[in-house]
Structures are given as structure tokens and as C-alpha cells.
Coordinates of C-alpha atoms in Angstrom, one line a residue:
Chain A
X1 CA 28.1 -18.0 6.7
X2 CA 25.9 -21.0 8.1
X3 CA 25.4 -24.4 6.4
X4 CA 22.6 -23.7 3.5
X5 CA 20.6 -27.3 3.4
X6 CA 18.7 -27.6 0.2
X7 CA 15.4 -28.2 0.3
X8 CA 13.6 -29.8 -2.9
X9 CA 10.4 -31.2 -1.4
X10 CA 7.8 -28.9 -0.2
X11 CA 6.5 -32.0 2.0
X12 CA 10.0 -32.3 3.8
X13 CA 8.9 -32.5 7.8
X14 CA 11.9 -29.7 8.0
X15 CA 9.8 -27.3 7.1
X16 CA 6.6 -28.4 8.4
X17 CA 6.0 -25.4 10.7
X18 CA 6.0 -23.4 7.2
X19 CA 3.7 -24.8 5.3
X20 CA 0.7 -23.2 4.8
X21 CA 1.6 -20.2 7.0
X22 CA -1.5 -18.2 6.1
X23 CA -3.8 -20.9 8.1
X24 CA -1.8 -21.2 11.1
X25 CA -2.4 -18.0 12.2
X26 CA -5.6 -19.0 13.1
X27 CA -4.4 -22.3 15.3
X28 CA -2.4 -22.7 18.3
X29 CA 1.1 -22.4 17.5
X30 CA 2.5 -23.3 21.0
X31 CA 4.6 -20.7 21.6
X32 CA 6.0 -20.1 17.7
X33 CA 5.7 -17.6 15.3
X34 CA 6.0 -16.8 11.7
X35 CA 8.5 -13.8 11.1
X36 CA 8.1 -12.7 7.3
X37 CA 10.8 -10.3 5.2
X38 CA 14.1 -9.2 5.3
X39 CA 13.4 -6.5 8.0
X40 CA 11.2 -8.7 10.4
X41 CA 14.0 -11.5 9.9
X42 CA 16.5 -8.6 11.6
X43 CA 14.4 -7.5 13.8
X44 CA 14.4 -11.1 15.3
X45 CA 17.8 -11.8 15.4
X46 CA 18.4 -8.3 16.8
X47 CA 15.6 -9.4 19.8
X48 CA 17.0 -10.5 23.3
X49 CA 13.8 -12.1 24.3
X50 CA 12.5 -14.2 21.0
X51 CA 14.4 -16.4 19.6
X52 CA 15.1 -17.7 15.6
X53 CA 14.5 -21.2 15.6
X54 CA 14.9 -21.6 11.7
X55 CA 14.9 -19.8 8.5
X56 CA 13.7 -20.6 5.1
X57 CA 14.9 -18.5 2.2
X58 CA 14.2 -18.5 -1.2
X59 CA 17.5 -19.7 -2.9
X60 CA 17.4 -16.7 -5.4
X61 CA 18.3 -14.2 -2.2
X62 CA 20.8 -16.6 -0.3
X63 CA 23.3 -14.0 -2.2
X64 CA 21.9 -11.1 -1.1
X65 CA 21.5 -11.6 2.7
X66 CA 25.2 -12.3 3.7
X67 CA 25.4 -10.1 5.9
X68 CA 22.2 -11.1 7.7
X69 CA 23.4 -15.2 7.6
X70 CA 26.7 -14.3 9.2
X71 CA 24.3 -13.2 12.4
X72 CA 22.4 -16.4 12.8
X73 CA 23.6 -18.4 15.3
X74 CA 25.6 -21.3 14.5
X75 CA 22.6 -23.9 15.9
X76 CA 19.9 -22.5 13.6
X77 CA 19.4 -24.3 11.0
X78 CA 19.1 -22.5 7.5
X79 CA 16.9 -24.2 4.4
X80 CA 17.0 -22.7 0.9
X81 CA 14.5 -23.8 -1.7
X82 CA 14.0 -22.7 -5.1
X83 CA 10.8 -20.2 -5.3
X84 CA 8.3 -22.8 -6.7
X85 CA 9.3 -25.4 -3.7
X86 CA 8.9 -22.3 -1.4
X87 CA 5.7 -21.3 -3.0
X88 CA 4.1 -25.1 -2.0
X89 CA 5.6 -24.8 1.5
X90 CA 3.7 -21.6 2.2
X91 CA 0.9 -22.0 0.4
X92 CA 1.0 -19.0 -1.3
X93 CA 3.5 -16.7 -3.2
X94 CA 5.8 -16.0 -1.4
X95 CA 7.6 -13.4 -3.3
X96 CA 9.0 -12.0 0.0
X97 CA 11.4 -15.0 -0.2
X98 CA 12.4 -15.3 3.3
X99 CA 10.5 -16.4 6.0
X100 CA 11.8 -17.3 10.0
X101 CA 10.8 -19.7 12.2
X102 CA 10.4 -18.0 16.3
X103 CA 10.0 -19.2 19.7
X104 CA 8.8 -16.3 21.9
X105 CA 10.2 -15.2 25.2
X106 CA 9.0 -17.1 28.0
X107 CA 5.8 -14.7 29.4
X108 CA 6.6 -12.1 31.8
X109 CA 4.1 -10.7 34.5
X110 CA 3.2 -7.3 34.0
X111 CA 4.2 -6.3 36.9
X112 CA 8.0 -7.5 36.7
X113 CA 8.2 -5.6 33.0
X114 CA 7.0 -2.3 34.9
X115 CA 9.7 -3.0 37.9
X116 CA 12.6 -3.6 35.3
X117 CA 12.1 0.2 33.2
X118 CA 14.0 2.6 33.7
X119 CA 12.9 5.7 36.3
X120 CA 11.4 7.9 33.1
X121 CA 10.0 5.4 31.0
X122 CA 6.9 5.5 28.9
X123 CA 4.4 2.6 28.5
X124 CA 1.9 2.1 25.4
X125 CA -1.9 0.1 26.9
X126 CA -3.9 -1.9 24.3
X127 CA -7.5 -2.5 25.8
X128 CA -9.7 -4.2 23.2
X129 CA -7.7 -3.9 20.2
X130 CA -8.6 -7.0 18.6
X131 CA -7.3 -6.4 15.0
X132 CA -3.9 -7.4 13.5
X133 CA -3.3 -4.3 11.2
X134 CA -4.0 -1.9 14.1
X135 CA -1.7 -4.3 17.0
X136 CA 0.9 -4.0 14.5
X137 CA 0.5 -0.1 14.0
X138 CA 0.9 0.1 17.6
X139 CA 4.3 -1.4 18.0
X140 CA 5.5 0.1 14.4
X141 CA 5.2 3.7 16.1
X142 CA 5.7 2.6 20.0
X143 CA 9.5 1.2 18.5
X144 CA 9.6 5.0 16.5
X145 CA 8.5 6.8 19.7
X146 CA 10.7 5.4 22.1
X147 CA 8.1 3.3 24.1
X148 CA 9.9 0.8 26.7
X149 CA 7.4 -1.2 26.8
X150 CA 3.6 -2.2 26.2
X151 CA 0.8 -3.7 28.1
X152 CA -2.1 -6.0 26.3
X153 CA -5.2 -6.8 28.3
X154 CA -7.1 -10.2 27.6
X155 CA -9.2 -9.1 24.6
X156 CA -6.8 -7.5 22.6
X157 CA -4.5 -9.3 19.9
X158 CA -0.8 -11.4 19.9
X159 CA 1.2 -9.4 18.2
X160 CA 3.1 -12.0 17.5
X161 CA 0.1 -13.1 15.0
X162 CA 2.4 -13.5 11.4
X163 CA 0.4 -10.4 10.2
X164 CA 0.5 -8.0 13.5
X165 CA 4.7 -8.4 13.4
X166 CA 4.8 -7.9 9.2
X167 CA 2.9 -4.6 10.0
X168 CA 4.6 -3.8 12.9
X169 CA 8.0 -4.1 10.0
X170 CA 9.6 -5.8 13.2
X171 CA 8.7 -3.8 16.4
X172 CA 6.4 -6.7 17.2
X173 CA 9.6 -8.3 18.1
X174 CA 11.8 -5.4 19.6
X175 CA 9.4 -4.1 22.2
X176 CA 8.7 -5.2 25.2
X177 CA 5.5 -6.3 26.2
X178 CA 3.3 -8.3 28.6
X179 CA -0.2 -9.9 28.9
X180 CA -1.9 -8.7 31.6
X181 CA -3.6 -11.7 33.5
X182 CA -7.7 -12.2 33.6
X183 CA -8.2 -10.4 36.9
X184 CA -5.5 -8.2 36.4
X185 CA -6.2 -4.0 36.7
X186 CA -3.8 -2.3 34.4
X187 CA -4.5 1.1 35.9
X188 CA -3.7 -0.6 39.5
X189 CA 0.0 -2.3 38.4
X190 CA 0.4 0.9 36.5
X191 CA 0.0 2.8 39.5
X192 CA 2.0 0.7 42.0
X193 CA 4.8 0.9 39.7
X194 CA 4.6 4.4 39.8
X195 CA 3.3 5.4 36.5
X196 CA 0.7 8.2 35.4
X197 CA -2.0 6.9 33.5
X198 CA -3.7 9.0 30.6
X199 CA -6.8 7.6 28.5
X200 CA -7.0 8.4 24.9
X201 CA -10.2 9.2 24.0
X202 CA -12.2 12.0 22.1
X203 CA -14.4 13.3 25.5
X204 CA -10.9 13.6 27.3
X205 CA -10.6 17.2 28.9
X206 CA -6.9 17.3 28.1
X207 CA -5.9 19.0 24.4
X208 CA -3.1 16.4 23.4
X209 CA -0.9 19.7 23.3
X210 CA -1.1 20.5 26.8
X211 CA -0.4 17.7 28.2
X212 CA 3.8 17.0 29.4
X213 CA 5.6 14.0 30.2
X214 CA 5.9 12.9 33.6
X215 CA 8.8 10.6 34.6
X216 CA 7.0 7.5 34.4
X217 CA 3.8 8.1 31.7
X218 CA 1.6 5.1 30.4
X219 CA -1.1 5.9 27.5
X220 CA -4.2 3.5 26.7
X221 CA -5.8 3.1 23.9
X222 CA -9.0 1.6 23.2
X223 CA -10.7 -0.2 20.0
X224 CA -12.1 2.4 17.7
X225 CA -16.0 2.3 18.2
X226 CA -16.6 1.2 21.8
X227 CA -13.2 3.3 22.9
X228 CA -11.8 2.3 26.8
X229 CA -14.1 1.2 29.0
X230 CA -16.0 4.0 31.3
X231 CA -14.3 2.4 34.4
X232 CA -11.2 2.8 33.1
X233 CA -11.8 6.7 31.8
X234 CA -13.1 7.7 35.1
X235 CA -9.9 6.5 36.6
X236 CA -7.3 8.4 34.9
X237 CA -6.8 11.7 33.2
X238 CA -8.4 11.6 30.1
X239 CA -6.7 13.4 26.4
X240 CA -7.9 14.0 23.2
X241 CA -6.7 15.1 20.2
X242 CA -8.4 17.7 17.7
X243 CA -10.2 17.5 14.8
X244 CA -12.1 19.3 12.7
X245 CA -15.7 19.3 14.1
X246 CA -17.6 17.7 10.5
X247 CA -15.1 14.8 10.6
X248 CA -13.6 13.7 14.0
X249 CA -12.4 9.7 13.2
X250 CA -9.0 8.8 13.8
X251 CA -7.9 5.1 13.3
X252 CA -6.2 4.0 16.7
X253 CA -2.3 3.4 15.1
X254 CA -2.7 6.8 13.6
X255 CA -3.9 8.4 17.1
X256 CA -1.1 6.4 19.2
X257 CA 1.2 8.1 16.3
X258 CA -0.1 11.6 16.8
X259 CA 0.3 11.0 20.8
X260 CA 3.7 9.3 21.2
X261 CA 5.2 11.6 19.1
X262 CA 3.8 14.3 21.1
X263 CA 5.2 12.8 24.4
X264 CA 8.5 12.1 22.7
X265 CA 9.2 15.4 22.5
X266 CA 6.8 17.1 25.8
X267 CA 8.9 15.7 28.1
X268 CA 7.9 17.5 31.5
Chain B
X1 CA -39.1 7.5 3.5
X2 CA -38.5 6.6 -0.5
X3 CA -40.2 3.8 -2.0
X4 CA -38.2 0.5 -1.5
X5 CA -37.9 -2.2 -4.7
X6 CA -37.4 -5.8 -3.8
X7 CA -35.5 -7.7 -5.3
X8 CA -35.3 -11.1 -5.0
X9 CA -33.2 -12.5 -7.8
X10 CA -29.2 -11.8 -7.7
X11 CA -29.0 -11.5 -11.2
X12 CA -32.2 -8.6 -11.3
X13 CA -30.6 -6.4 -13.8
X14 CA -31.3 -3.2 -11.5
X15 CA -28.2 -4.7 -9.1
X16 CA -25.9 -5.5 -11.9
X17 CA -23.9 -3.0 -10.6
X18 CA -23.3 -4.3 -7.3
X19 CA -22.6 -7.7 -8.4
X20 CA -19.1 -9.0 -7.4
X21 CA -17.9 -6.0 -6.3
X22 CA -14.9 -7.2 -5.0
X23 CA -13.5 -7.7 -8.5
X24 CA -15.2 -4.7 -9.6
X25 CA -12.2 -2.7 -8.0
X26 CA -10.1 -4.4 -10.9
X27 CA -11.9 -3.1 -14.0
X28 CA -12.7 -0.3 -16.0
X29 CA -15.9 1.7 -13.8
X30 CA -16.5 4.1 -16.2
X31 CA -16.9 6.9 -13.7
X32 CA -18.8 4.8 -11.0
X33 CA -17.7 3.8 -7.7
X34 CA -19.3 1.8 -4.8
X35 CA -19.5 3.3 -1.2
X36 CA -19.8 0.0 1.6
X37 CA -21.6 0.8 5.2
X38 CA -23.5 3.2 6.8
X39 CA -20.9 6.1 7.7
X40 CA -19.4 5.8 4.1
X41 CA -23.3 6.2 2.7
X42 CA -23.8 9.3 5.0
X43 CA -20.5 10.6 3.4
X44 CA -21.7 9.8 -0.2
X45 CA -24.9 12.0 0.7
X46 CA -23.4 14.7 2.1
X47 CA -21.3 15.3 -0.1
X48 CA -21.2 18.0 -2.8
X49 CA -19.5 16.7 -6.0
X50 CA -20.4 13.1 -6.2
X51 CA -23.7 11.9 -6.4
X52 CA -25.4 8.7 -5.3
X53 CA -27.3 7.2 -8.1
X54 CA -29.2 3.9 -5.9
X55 CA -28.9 2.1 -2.9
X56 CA -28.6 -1.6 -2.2
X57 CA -29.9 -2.4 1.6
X58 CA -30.3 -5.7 3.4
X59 CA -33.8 -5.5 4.0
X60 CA -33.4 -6.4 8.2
X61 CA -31.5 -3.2 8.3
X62 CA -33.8 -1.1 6.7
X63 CA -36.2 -0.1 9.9
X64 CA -32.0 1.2 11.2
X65 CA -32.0 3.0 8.7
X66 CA -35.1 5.5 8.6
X67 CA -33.0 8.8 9.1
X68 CA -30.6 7.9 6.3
X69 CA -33.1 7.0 4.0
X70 CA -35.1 10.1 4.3
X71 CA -32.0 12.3 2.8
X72 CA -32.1 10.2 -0.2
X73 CA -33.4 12.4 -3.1
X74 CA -36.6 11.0 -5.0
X75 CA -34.7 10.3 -8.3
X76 CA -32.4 7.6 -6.2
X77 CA -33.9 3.8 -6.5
X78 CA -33.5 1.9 -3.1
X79 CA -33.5 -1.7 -3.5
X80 CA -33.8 -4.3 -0.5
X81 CA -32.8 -7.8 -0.4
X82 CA -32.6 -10.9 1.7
X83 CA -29.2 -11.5 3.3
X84 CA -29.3 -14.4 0.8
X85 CA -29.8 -12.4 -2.2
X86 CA -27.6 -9.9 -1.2
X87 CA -24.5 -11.8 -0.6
X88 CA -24.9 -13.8 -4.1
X89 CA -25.1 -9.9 -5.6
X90 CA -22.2 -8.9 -3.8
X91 CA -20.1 -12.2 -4.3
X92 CA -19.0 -12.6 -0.5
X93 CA -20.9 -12.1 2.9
X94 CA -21.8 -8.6 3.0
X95 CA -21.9 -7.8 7.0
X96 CA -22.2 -4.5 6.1
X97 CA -25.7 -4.5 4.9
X98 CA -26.0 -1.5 2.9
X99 CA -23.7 -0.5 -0.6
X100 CA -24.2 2.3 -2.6
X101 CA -24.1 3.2 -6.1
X102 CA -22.1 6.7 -7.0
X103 CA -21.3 8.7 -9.8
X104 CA -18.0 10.5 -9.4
X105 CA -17.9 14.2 -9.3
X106 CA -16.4 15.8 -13.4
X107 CA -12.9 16.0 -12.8
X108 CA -11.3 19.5 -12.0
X109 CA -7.9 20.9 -12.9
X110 CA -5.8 21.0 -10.3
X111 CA -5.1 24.6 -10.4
X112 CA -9.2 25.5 -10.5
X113 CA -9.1 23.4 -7.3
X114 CA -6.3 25.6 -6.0
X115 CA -7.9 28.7 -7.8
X116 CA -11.0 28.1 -5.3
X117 CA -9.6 27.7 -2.0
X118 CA -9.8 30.4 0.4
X119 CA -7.0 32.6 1.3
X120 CA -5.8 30.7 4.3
X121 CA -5.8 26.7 3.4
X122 CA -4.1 23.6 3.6
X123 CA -3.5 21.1 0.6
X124 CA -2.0 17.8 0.9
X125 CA -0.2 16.1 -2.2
X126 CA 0.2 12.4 -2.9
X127 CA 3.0 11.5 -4.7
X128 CA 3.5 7.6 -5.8
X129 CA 1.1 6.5 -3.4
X130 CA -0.1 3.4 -5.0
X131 CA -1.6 1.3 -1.9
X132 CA -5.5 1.9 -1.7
X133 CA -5.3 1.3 2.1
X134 CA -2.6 4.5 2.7
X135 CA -4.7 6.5 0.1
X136 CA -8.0 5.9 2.4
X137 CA -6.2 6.6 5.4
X138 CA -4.2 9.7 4.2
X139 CA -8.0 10.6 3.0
X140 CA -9.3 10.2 6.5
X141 CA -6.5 11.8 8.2
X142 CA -6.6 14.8 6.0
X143 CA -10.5 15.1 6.6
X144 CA -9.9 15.0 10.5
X145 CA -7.6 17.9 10.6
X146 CA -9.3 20.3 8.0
X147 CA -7.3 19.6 4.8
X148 CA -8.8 22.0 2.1
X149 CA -8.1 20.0 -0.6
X150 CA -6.0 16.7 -1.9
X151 CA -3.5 16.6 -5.4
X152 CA -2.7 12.8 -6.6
X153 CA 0.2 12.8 -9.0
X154 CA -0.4 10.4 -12.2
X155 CA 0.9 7.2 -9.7
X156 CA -0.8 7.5 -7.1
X157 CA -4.3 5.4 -7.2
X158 CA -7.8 6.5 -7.1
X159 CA -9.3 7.4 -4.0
X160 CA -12.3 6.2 -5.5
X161 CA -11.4 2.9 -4.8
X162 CA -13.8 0.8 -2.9
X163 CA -10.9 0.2 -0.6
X164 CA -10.1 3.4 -0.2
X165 CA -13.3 4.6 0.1
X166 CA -13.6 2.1 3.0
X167 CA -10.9 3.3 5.0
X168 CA -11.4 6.8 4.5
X169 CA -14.5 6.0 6.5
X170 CA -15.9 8.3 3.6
X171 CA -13.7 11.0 3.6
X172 CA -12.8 9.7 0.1
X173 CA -16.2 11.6 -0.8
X174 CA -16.1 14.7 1.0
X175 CA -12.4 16.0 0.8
X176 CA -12.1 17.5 -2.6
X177 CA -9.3 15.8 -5.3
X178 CA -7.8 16.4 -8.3
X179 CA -5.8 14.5 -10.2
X180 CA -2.5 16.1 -11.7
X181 CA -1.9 16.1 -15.6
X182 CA 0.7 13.7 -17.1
X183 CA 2.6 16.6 -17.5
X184 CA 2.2 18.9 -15.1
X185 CA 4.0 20.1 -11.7
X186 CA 2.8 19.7 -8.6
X187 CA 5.4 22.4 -7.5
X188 CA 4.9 25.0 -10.1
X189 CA 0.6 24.6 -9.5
X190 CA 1.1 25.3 -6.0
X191 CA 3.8 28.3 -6.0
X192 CA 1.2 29.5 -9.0
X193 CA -1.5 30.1 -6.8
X194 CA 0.4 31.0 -4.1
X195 CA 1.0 27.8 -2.0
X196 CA 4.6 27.2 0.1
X197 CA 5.3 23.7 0.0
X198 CA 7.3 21.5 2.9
X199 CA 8.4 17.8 1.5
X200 CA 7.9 15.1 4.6
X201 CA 11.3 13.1 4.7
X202 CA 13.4 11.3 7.2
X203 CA 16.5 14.1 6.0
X204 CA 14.4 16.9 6.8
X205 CA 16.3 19.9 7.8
X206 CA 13.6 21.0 9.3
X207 CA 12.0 19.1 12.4
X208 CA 8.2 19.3 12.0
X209 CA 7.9 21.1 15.7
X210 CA 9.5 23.4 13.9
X211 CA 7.0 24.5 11.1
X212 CA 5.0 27.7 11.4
X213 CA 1.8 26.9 8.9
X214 CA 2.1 30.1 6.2
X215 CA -1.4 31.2 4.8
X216 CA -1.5 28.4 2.0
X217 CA 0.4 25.4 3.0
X218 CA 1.1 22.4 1.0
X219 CA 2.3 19.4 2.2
X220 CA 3.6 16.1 0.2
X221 CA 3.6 13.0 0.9
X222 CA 5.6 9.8 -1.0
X223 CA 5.4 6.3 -0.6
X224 CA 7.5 4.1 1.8
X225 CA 10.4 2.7 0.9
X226 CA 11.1 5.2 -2.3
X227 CA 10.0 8.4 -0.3
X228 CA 9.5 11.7 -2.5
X229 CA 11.7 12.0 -5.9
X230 CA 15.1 13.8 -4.9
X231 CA 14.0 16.3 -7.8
X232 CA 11.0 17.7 -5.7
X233 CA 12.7 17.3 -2.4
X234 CA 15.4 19.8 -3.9
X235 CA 12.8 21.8 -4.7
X236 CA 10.9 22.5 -1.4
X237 CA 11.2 22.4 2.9
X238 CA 12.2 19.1 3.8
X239 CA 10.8 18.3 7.1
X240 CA 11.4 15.1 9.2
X241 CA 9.2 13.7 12.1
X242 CA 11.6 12.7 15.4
X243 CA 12.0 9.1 15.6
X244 CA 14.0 6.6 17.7
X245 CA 17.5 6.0 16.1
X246 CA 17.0 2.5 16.3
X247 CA 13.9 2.1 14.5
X248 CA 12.9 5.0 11.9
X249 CA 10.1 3.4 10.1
X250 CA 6.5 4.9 9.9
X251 CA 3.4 4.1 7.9
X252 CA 2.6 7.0 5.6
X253 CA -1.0 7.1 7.0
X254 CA 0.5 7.7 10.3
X255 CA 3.1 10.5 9.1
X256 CA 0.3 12.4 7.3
X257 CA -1.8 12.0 11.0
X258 CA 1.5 13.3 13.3
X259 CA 1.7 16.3 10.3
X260 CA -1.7 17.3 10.0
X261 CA -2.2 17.2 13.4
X262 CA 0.5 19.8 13.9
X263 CA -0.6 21.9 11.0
X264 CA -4.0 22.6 12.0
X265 CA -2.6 23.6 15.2
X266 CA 0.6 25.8 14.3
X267 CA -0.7 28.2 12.3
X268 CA 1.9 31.2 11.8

């Protein structure tokens, strides 16, 4: 069990990087993150890339999270305040009651994440997908379905924003994934690393059910609305998935659901 | 093309309605509801329960919106506003530009809904779903892939929500609901009129590429975290959805989306 250091003032410069954590989502953050809840917290002492830099617990729940204090390393500091002290810091109530401080892995070129996978490996593409919920939907079910590792073009989210990790519960933190750079052409890195690309979309030719599993498979997902760019479906094979004809509106973490489970299992 | 009334003062009586509909959500309604955004209005219109009973439209969007309005029976009063106007009504900016008024369909028994159905049909059940944006997205997943019809046990809340309603993208208003009595069983409804039921869980026996779809096939659904009451799981075909061993955590949105998806496909 680390050192617990009390904290009684919610303006102590210890805990500066948590107080109002809702706001500084929307400012740079220099390479830190916010990691919310008991799960998240695991999730990123159980990363090998990001790194705990602090945690702040409520001191209500120091009981109840021995076994997750005995895993912090010995140089990370651990503050306890009581809820009302905790409440100021955040700047809002944080009934959750534990909260982590993060450094993220240094950046990693596309490219090089691609070259480490393994030889049947199975990459998630984000193009466009600019909202928290659905960034954090993404990693929730690529972490459930087995995806090595995921690929963000330039528009689309951090998912390390606080709220992308809290709704990925974690995965945020546990998958692998890289930024592809300004003039960077996923489908072109994809296919120099050897990988088939499928497009989700709803003109694709493919049924979802008919498609298998090559070795190494990448799927890419675009924003609902304006979908993947027509240069990128005209490029690669394009899949959809079914629906009834009256009603056919999927929201984009629910489709990468339908489709990773699919290739979890249609393994070719 | 209806007759448009302007209005130019928030607090015009004829919008009382629509003012501060964000709280709204929180009260007593009384058997109202309020649909937000074009698709959602469509829905409201089309469907055949649940009537619209006026429209509130930010008077730049009204030229948009010439095919929509012209489905608008005679009885139904459109008012226009300034943006100004219309944000003071509504209480926050309302991007959206067009809000409906509705009038909920009379509540139906749950085993007159069943009663109803055709001979081969899928229901989906909700059972302690309490989080307005999983009941919109459960909505609009069961939409997509042809759900007949959607129980709610006494827990779960109303789809009726204006939250719900949002996320459904409508489909809040156009699959049919009923809500079950205090003390009545989901179970015993269904077997009564001739429905087998499977229970999603993560200690499924059975693994959902598995499950043949029987003529009438219910499927139920519990919240995260507490998952489905032991006493119906004991009761009914557990079925599981494959997921890493390392991270076996899905949104219930999403699990409806995998299930459906595979229901409306393996038909028996």
C-alpha cells in the first residue's frame, strides 16, 4: 500500500491538474489526461504505453481499492481528500470518487504500429469521427473484438479526451493506436503493411455476412451523415450491413459492434 | 403548405409548451412529449399511434422544409419564430431549428401488443434500463433490424423521453411499446402468446452464432453492470455475445445492435 497524503485544500497546487476537470477538456493538456472511475484507473495501470502520473481518491473508497493501490508504482504519488474537498477540486460531483492523473505514450507513426502486429491482425480506421461518445464506443468494442490496434486520421477525435476514455470504460487506454499525419493516406500505409482494407458504409456491395477475415484486415468507419470520403470508398472493398428498408440508421459504435464481432468470429 | 403563425414573443401562450424543454424531461407531461429535428419530425408524422399536435420552426428553415410541411394535417398549428425568439422558448440554442409537439399514442396492454403481431415476429424486452440514451439507441437499433414490437418492464424509463426520442433518431415513434403492469410477467406474456424467449448475458450457454430465430422470438435485454435478474435468466436461453477475455464489457445499445443484427438474418 502506497503513502496516502491527505489533501484538505481544494486549492493545493498538488492537485492543480484536477481541478475543474470538465473545462480542461477543451484546452491543451500537453500530453495529460484525465482517467475517471475504478475501471478506467485499472485500465491505466494495466497500459504499457500510458503512464499514471497521480491519483486522487475520495478518502471514503481508500478502503475499498487495496488491491488496486498495491499496483501503483511506488513513485506515484497518491492524494486522498474527503468528498466535499474532492467535489471543489473537480468542479463538480464527483461521486465516482477516484480520479487518475496520465501522461500518454510518446506518438508512434502509423506506419511503425502496422509493422509491429502480428501477421493476422485486425485494425479499426476512424475517418471523421469527431464526437467523444462515438471515439469511445469505438475502442469499448475494438478492446471486446480483439482489435490490435486503431488508426485516427486528422479530423477525428483524442480518445484520450476525459470523456472518449470514461466511454470507452478503459479501452481508450489498452488499445493501440496512432494519428495518422496531415498528408498521410491510410489506405496507402494500410496497404504497404500488407493489410486488406474494407469501407463500412451502407452502398457497400458486400453483405457484412459474406465477407471473411483475411490475415491482415483493417475496417474504416466514417462519421454518420457524410460517411468516408468517396476517394476513400472507391479505393477499397466496400460492406454494408442490413436493415430493414423503412429504417436504415445505425449509430457508428453500434455498426463497428455489429462488424468486429462479425470478423471476430469469420475468420477466413 | 399550412398556414404559418408568427410568433414573436417567447412567452406567446401558443408555445408554452415548448418552453424550457430541457427541464421539461423532468416533470410530469401529462401524456405529451417533444420530438427535436427534422428526421425525428418525419418519424412523429409517419407514425400511426402518436400524433403531432403543432410545430415550432425557426422561420429561416421554413423554405427547407416545404415537403415536410405539406404532410402536416390542417388541424396541426405551425408556428415560426426568429432564432432569437426561439432559443428564449426553448431555454438554450436550438441548432435544430424545428421541435414538435406530440400527443402519445393510449397505452396498450402488453399482451394486446403481442395478441396483434403476426405469426412470424420479433419482440425485444427492456428490463431495468433506466438510461434515456441506451433506451433511444436500443429504439433505433430495434427499428433498423425489423423489431415487431418493444416491452419496458416497470424500471425501465420512457422512450418518450426527449432524449430518447433524440437518439432513436425517431424510432421512439414508430416501433410500437408497451409498458408491462406492476405485476405482471414478462415471461408468462410472451410464452402466452406463443413467444420463445433467449436472455442476452455474458454466462450464456448459448453463443449467439448459435441461435436459430423460432417463429416468435423474444429477446431481453438488462442494464450494465446488474444484467438481467437471475430469476428470469433461470427461466429462459441464456445467450452470450464472444468477447476478448481481457476485456468483456459492451454498451447495451451495442449488444442489442450485434443481436438484432443476427436475428433478422438467422431465421430458423
Amino acid at each position: 500500500m502506497p503513502e496516502i497524503i491527505n489533501i484538505s485544500d481544494a486549492e493545493d497546487p498538488r492537485v492543480a491538474p484536477y481541478r475543474d476537470v470538465r473545462e480542461r477538456d477543451l484546452v491543451g493538456r500537453e500530453g495529460l489526461f484525465i482517467a475517471e472511475g475504478e475501471v478506467v484507473l485499472r485500465g491505466l495501470l494495466d497500459s504499457s504505453g500510458h503512464r499514471p502520473l497521480s491519483l486522487l481518491i475520495a478518502e471514503k473508497r481508500i478502503g475499498g481499492l487495496a488491491d488496486l493501490l498495491e499496483r501503483v508504482p511506488a513513485d506515484v504519488p497518491v492524494y486522498a481528500a474527503g468528498q466535499a474537498v474532492m467535489d471543489a477540486i473537480a468542479g463538480f460531483p464527483m461521486h465516482r470518487g477516484i480520479l487518475g492523473l496520465g501522461a500518454r505514450a510518446p506518438g508512434v507513426a502509423a506506419a511503425d504500429l502496422l509493422a509491429g502486429l502480428p501477421a493476422r491482425a485486425l485494425v479499426m480506421v476512424l475517418v471523421g469521427i469527431a464526437n467523444h461518445d462515438n471515439v469511445g464506443g469505438l475502442f469499448r468494442n475494438a478492446a471486446a473484438f480483439g482489435v490490435d490496434a486503431v488508426l485516427l486520421d486528422t479530423t477525428s477525435c483524442d480518445p484520450l479526451y476525459r470523456k472518449a476514455i470514461r466511454v470507452s470504460v478503459g479501452a481508450a487506454l489498452q488499445v493501440p493506436f496512432a494519428r495518422l499525419g496531415a498528408g498521410e493516406d491510410a489506405l496507402d500505409v494500410l496497404e504497404a503493411a500488407g493489410f486488406t482494407s474494407f469501407a463500412l458504409t451502407p452502398s457497400g456491395t458486400l453483405a457484412l455476412a459474406q465477407v471473411r477475415r483475411p490475415a491482415r484486415t483493417a475496417v474504416l468507419f466514417g462519421a454518420e451523415g457524410p460517411g468516408l470520403p468517396a476517394e476513400i470508398m472507391a479505393r477499397c472493398a466496400g460492406v454494408r450491413i442490413q436493415m430493414s428498408a423503412g429504417f436504415d440508421s445505425l449509430n457508428v459504435a453500434t455498426s463497428s459492434g455489429i462488424v468486429l464481432h462479425h470478423l471476430a468470429e469469420a475468420i477466413a
